[in-house]
Coordinates of C-alpha atoms in Angstrom, one line a residue:
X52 CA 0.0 0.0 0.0
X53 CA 3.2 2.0 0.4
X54 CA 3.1 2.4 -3.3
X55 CA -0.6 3.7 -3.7
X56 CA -0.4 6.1 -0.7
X57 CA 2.8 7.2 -3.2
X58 CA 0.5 7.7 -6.2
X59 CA -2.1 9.3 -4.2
X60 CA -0.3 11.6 -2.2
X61 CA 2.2 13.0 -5.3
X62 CA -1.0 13.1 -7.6
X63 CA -2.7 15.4 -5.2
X64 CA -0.3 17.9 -4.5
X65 CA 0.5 17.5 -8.6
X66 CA -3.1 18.4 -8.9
X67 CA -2.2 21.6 -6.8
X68 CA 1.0 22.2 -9.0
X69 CA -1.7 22.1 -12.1
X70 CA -4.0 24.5 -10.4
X71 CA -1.1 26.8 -9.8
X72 CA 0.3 27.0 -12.8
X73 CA -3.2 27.5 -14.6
X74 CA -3.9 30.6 -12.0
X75 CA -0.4 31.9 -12.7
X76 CA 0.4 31.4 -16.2
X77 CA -2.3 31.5 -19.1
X78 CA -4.1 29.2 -20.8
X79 CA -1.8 29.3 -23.8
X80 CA 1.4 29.0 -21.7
X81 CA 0.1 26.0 -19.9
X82 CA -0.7 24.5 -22.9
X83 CA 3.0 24.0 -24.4
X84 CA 4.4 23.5 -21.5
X85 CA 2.0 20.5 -20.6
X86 CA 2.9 19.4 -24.1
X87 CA 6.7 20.0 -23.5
X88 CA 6.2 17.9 -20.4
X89 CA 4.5 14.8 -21.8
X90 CA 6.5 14.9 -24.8
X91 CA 9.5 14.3 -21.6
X92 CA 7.6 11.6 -20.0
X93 CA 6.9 9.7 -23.3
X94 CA 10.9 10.1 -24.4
X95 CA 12.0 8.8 -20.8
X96 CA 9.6 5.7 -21.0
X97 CA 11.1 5.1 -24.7
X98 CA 14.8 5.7 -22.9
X99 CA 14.3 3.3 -20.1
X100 CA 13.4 0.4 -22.2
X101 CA 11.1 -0.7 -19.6
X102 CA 14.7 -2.0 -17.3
X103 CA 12.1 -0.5 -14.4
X104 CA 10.0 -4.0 -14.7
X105 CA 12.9 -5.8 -14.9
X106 CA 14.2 -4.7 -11.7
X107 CA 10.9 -5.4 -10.5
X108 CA 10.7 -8.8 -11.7
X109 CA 14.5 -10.0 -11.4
X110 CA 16.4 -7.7 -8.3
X111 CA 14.4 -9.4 -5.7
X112 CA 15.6 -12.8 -6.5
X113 CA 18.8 -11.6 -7.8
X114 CA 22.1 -12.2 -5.8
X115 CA 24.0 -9.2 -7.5
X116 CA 21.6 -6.9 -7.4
X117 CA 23.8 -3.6 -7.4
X118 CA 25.5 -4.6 -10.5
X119 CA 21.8 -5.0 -12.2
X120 CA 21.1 -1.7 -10.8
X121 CA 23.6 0.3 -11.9
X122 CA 24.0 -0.9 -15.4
X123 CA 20.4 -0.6 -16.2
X124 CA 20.7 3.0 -14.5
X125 CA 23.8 3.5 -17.1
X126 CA 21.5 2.7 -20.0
X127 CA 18.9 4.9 -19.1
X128 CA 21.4 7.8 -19.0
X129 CA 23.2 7.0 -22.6
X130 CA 20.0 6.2 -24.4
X131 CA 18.2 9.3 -22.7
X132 CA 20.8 11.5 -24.0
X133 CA 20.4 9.9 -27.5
X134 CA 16.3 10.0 -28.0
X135 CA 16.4 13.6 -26.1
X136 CA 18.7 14.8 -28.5
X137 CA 17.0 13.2 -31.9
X138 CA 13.5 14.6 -30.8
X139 CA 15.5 18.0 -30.6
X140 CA 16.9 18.4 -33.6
X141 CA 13.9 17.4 -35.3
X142 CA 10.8 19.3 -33.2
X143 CA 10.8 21.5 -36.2
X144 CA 9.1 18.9 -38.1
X145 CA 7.0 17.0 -35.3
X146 CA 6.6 19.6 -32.4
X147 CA 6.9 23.0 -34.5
X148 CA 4.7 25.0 -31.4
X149 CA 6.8 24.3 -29.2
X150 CA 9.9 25.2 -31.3
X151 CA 8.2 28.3 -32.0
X152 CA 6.9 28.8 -28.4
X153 CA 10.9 28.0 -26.8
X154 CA 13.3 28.2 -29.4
X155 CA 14.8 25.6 -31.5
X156 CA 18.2 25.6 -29.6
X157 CA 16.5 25.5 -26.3
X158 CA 14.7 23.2 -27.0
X159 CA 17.0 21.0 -27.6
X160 CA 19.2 21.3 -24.5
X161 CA 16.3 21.1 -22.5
X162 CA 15.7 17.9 -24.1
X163 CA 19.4 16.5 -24.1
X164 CA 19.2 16.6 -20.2
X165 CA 15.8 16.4 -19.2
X166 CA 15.0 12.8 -21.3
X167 CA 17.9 11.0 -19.3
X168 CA 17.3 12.5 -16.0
X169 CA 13.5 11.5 -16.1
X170 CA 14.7 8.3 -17.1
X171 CA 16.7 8.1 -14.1
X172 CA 13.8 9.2 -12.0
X173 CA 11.6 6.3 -13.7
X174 CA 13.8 3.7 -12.8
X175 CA 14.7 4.6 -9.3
X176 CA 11.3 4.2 -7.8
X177 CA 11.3 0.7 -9.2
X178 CA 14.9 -0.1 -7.6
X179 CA 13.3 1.4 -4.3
X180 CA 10.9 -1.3 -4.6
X181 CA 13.0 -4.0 -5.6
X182 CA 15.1 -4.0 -2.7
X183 CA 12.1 -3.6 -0.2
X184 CA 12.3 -0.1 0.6
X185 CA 9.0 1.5 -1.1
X186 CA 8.2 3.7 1.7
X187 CA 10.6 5.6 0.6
X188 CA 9.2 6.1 -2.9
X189 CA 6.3 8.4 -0.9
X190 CA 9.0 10.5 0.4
X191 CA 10.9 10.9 -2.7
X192 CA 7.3 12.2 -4.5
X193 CA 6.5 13.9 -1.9
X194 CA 9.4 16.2 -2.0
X195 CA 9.7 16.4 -5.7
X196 CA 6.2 17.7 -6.0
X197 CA 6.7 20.3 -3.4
X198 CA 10.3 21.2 -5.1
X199 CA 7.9 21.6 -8.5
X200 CA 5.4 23.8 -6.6
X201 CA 8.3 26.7 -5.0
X202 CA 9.9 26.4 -8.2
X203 CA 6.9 27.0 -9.9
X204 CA 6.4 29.6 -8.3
X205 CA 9.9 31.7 -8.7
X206 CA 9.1 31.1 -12.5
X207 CA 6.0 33.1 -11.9
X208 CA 7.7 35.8 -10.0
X209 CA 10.6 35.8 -12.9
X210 CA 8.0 36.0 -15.5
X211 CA 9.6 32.9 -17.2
X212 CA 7.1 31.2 -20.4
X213 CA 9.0 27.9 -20.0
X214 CA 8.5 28.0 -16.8
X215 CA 6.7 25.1 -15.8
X216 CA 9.1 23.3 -18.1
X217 CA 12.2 24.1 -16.4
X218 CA 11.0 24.1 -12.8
X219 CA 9.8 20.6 -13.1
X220 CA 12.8 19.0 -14.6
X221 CA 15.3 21.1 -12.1
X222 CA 13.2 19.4 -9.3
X223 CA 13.4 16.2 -11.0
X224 CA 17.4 16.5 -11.4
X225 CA 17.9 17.3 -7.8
X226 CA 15.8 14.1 -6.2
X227 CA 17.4 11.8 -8.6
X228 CA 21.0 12.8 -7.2
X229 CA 20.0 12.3 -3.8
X230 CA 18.1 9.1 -4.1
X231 CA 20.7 7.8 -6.7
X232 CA 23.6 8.5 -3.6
X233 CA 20.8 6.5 -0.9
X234 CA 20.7 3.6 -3.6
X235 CA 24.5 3.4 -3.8
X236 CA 24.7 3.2 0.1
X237 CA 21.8 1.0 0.7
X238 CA 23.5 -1.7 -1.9
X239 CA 26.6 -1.5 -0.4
X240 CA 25.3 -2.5 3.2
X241 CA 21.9 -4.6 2.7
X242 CA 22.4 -8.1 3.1
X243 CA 22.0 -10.1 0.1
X244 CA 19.1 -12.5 -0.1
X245 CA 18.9 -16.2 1.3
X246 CA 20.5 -18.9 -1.2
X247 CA 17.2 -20.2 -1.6
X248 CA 15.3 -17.1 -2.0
X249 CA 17.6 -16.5 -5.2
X250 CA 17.8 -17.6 -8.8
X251 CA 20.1 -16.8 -11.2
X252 CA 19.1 -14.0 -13.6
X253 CA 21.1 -13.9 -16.9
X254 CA 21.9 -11.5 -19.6
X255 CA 19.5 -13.4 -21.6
X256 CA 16.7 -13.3 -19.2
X257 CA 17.3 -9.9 -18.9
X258 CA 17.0 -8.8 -22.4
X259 CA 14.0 -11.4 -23.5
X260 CA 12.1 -9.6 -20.8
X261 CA 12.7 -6.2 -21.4
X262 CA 12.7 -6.5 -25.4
X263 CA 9.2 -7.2 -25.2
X264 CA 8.0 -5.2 -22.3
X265 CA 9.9 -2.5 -24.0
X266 CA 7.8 -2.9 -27.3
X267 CA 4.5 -2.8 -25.2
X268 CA 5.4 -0.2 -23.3
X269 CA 6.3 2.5 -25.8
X270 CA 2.9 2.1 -27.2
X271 CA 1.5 2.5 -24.0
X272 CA 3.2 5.7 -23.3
X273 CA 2.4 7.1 -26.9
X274 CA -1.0 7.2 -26.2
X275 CA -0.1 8.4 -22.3
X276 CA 2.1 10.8 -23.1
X277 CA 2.4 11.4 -26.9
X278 CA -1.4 12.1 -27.0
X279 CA -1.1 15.5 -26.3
X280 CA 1.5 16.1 -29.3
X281 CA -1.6 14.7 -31.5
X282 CA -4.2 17.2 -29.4
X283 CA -2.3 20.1 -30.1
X284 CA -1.8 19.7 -33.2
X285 CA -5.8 19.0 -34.1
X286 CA -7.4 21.2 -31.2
X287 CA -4.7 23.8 -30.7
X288 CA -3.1 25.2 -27.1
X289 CA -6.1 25.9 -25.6
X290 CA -8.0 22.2 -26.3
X291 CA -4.4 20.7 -25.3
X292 CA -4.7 22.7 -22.1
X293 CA -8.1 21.2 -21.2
X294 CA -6.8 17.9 -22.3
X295 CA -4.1 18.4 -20.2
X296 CA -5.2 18.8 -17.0
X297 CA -8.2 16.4 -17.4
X298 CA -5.8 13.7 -18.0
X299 CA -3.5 14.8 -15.0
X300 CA -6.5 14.6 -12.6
X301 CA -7.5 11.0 -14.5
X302 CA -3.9 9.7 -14.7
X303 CA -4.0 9.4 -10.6
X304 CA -6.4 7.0 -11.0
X305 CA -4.5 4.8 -13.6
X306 CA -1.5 4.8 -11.0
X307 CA -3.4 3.6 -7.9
X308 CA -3.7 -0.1 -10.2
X309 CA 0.0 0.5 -11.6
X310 CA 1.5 0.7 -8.1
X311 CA -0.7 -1.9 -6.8
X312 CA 1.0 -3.9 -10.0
X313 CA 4.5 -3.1 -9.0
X314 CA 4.2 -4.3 -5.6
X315 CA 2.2 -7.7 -6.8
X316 CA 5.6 -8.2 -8.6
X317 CA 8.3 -7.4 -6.2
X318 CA 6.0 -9.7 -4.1
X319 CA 5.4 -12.3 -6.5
X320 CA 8.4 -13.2 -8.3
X321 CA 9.5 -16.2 -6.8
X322 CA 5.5 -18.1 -7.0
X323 CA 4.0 -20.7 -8.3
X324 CA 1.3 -20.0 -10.4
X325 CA -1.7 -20.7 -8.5
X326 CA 0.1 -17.8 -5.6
X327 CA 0.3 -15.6 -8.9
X328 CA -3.1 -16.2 -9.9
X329 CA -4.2 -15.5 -5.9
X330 CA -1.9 -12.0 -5.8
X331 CA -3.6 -10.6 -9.2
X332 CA -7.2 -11.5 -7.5
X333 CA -5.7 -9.5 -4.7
X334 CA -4.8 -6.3 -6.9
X335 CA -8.0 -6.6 -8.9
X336 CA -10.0 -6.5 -5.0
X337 CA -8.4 -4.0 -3.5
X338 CA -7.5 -1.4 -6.5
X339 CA -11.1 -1.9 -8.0
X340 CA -12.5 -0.7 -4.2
X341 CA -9.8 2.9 -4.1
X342 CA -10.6 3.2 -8.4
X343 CA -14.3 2.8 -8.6
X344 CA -15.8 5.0 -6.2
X345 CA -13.0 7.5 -6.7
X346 CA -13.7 7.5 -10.5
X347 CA -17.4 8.1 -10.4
X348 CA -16.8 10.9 -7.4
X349 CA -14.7 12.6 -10.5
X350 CA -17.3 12.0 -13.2
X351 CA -19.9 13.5 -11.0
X352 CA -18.2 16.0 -9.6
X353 CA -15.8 17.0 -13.0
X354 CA -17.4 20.0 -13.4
X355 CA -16.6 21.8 -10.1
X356 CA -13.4 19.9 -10.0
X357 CA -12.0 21.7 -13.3
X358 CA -13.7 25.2 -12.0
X359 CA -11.0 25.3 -9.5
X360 CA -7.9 26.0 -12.2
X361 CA -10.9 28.5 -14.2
X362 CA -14.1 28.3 -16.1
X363 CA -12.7 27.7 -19.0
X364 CA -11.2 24.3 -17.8
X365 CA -15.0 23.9 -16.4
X366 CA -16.7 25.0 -19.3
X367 CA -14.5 23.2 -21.8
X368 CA -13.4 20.1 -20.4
X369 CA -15.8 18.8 -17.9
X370 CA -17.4 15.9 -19.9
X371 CA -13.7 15.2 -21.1
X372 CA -13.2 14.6 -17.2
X373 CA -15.7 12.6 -16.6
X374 CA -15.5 10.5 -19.4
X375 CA -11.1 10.2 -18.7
X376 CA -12.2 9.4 -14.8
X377 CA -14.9 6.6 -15.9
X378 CA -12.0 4.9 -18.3
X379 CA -9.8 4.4 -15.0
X380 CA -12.6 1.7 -13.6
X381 CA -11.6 -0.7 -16.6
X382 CA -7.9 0.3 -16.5
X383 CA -8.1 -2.0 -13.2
X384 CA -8.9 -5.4 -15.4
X385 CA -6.2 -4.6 -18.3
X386 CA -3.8 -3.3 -16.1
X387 CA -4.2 -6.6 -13.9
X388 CA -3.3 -8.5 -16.5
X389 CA -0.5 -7.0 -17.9
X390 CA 1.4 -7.1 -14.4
X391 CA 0.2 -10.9 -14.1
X392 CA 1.5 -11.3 -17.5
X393 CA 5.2 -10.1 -16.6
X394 CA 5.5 -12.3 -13.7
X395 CA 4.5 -15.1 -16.2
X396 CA 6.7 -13.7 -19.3
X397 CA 3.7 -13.8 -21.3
X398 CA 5.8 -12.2 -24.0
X399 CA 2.1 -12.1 -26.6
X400 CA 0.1 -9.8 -23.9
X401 CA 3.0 -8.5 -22.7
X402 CA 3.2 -6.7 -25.7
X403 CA -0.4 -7.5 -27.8
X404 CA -2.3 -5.7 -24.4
X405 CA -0.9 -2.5 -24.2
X406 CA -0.5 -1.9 -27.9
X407 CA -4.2 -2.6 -28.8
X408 CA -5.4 0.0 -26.1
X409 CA -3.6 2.2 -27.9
X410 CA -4.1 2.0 -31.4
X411 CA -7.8 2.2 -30.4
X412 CA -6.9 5.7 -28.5
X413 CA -4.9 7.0 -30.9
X414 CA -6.8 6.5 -34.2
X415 CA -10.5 7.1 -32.1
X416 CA -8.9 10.5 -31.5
X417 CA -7.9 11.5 -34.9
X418 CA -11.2 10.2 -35.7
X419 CA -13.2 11.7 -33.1
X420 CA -11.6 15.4 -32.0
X421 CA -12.1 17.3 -35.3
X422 CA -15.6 15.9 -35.5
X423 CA -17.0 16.4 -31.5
X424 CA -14.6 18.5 -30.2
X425 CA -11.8 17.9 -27.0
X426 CA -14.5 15.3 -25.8
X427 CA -13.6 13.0 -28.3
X428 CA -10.2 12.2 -26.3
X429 CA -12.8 11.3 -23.5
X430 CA -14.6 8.7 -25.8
X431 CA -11.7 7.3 -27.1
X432 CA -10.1 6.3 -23.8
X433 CA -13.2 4.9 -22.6
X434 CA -14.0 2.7 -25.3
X435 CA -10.6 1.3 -25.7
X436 CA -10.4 0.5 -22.0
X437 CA -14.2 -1.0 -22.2
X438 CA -13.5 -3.4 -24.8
X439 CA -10.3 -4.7 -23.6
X440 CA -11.4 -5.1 -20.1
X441 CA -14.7 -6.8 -21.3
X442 CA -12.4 -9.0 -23.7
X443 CA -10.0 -10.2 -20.5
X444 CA -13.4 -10.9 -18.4
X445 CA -14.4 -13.1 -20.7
X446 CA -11.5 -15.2 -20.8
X447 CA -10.7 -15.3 -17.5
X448 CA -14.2 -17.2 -17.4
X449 CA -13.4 -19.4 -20.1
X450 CA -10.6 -20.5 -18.5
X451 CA -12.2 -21.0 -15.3
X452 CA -14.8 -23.2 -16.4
X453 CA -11.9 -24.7 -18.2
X454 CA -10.4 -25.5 -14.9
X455 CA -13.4 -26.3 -13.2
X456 CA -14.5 -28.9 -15.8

């Protein structure tokens, strides 16, 4: 639970951040930056190649753990630096606002260094976790989003457009060097696990997980986190504010089942399959009972919600809320099985699951936005999640009675 206070707690006083910067910057402003931002978040999860479930899935029963660590941290670094520094060079052609809002040559510093730190920051929470020390993963957030919040701030005060931007990846840069120096100690004086609480991990198993993962998960984070490159670009700033902070608000949901996920695998690793099967029952229980009545208090209440960053967040994006918030409830059932699925190396939904719910999302919304409106991104998500959530139902049943029989 360590995990989902985490998720709640950060996601809260993110929401706060989000209020801020829509009372202190206009709409316009927040709008590229948010875009800026998730175009961060979806380089990072394409920089750290997914090595976060693998530390998940393999450090717990790993005998050299600090050597897994640290090279996957290495990775992250190199490979953020590369993909930060491509999608620089090129925003002309795929993000020309925010060239035109930053500066081309800004723009790409900001991205050489902020891709590999948030890559960094991406995969220390998961060695946190790995090596039994998530509480500390609620103190990390919990700093960071304050850090983001006073540095938002002094952006304000300096009359800075990039801001938000810039605030939120110094804050970012900062917490990964402190919790990178607590990793390096705690490795160095944590025992190492029983002899027949470990198995050996190999190169191999390494990279047969993480190709796959890798593959699923960079679909998964186009739709997350490239969305808003696509909403831009079809509804302009002011729908990709709305969108924006809708899907900020939402996106707290989806993580209450993603932590829950990350813990069943720390937890898990080492099962047989019928303790598997009994630990995603477990996550389905308890995320559906902190996701469903929290999603329909935000459909209900999406209205009021958006009114406190202005009226035109209310006016404009309330039904996009509400219909975002709704699309959490499935979430729980595909997100439950992907996580099952990495504990089995299901390699097919490792991969099939995530990239399905996206193409859906992706292509609804081209479909959808230009002939509803900003509520189109709304439909899109719920449908997707709907369908693959109703498809998983049924054959978990089928496979029960399969069982059974």
């Amino acid at each position: 639970m360590a995990l989902v206070l985490s998720a709640g707690v950060s996601s809260a006083i993110g929401m706060l951040f989000w209020v801020l910067a829509a009372r202190l910057f206009d709409q316009p402003t927040v709008g590229v930056n948010s875009a800026a931002l998730s175009a961060v978040t979806l380089l990072a999860s394409a920089s750290h190649l997914n090595m976060g479930n693998a530390l998940l899935r393999f450090v717990p029963v790993a005998e050299r753990r600090r050597a897994i660590i640290a090279r996957c941290f290495a990775v992250g670094l190199g490979w953020g630096a590369v993909v930060g520094l491509g999608f620089g060079i090129g925003a002309n052609i795929w993000a020309p606002d925010l060239v035109a809002a930053f500066g081309h040559p800004a723009l790409i510093a900001f991205y050489v260094i902020s891709v590999p730190v948030w890559t960094v920051f991406v995969l220390q929470d998961s060695a946190l976790t790995a090596i039994r020390r998530a509480g500390l993963v609620l103190v990390e957030n919990v700093v960071f989003a304050v850090l983001k919040i006073g540095l938002l701030v002094v952006a304000a005060w300096l009359g800075l457009i990039s801001g938000i931007a810039l605030g939120t990846v110094a804050a970012t840069l900062l917490v990964v060097v402190v919790v990178v120096s607590y990793l390096a100690h705690a490795l160095r004086t944590q025992a190492v696990p029983a002899q027949h609480a470990t198995q050996p991990v190999t190169g191999r198993d390494l990279a047969g997980f993480i190709g796959v993962d890798y593959a699923g998960n960079v679909a998964w984070q186009t739709a997350v986190f490239g969305l808003p490159l696509i909403v831009i670009a079809i509804a302009g700033p002011e729908g990709a504010a709305v969108y924006g902070v809708s899907w900020q608000i939402t996106y707290a949901l989806y993580l209450v089942a993603s932590a829950m996920g990350k813990s069943m695998v720390a937890h898990s690793a080492a099962g047989d399959s019928a303790a598997i099967q009994r630990a995603r029952r477990g996550m389905d229980r308890k995320a559906m009972t902190l996701v469903l009545p929290a999603s329909v208090v935000v459909a209900i209440g999406s209205y009021f919600i958006l009114s406190v960053f202005g009226s035109r967040y209310a006016d404009g994006g309330a039904i996009v809320l509400a219909l975002l918030a709704l699309s959490a409830i499935p979430n729980v059932v595909t997100n439950s099985a992907l996580w099952e699925a990495r504990v089995r190396r299901l390699r097919a939904v490792q991969f099939g699951l995530p990239a399905a719910i996206s193409a859906v999302v992706i292509v609804a919304t081209i479909i959808l936005v230009p002939a509803v409106g900003i509520v189109g991104v709304g439909w899109a998500w719920l449908s997707a999640q709907s369908v693959a959530a109703a498809v998983i139902l049924l054959h978990r049943r089928g496979a029960q009675k399969g069982a059974e029989s």
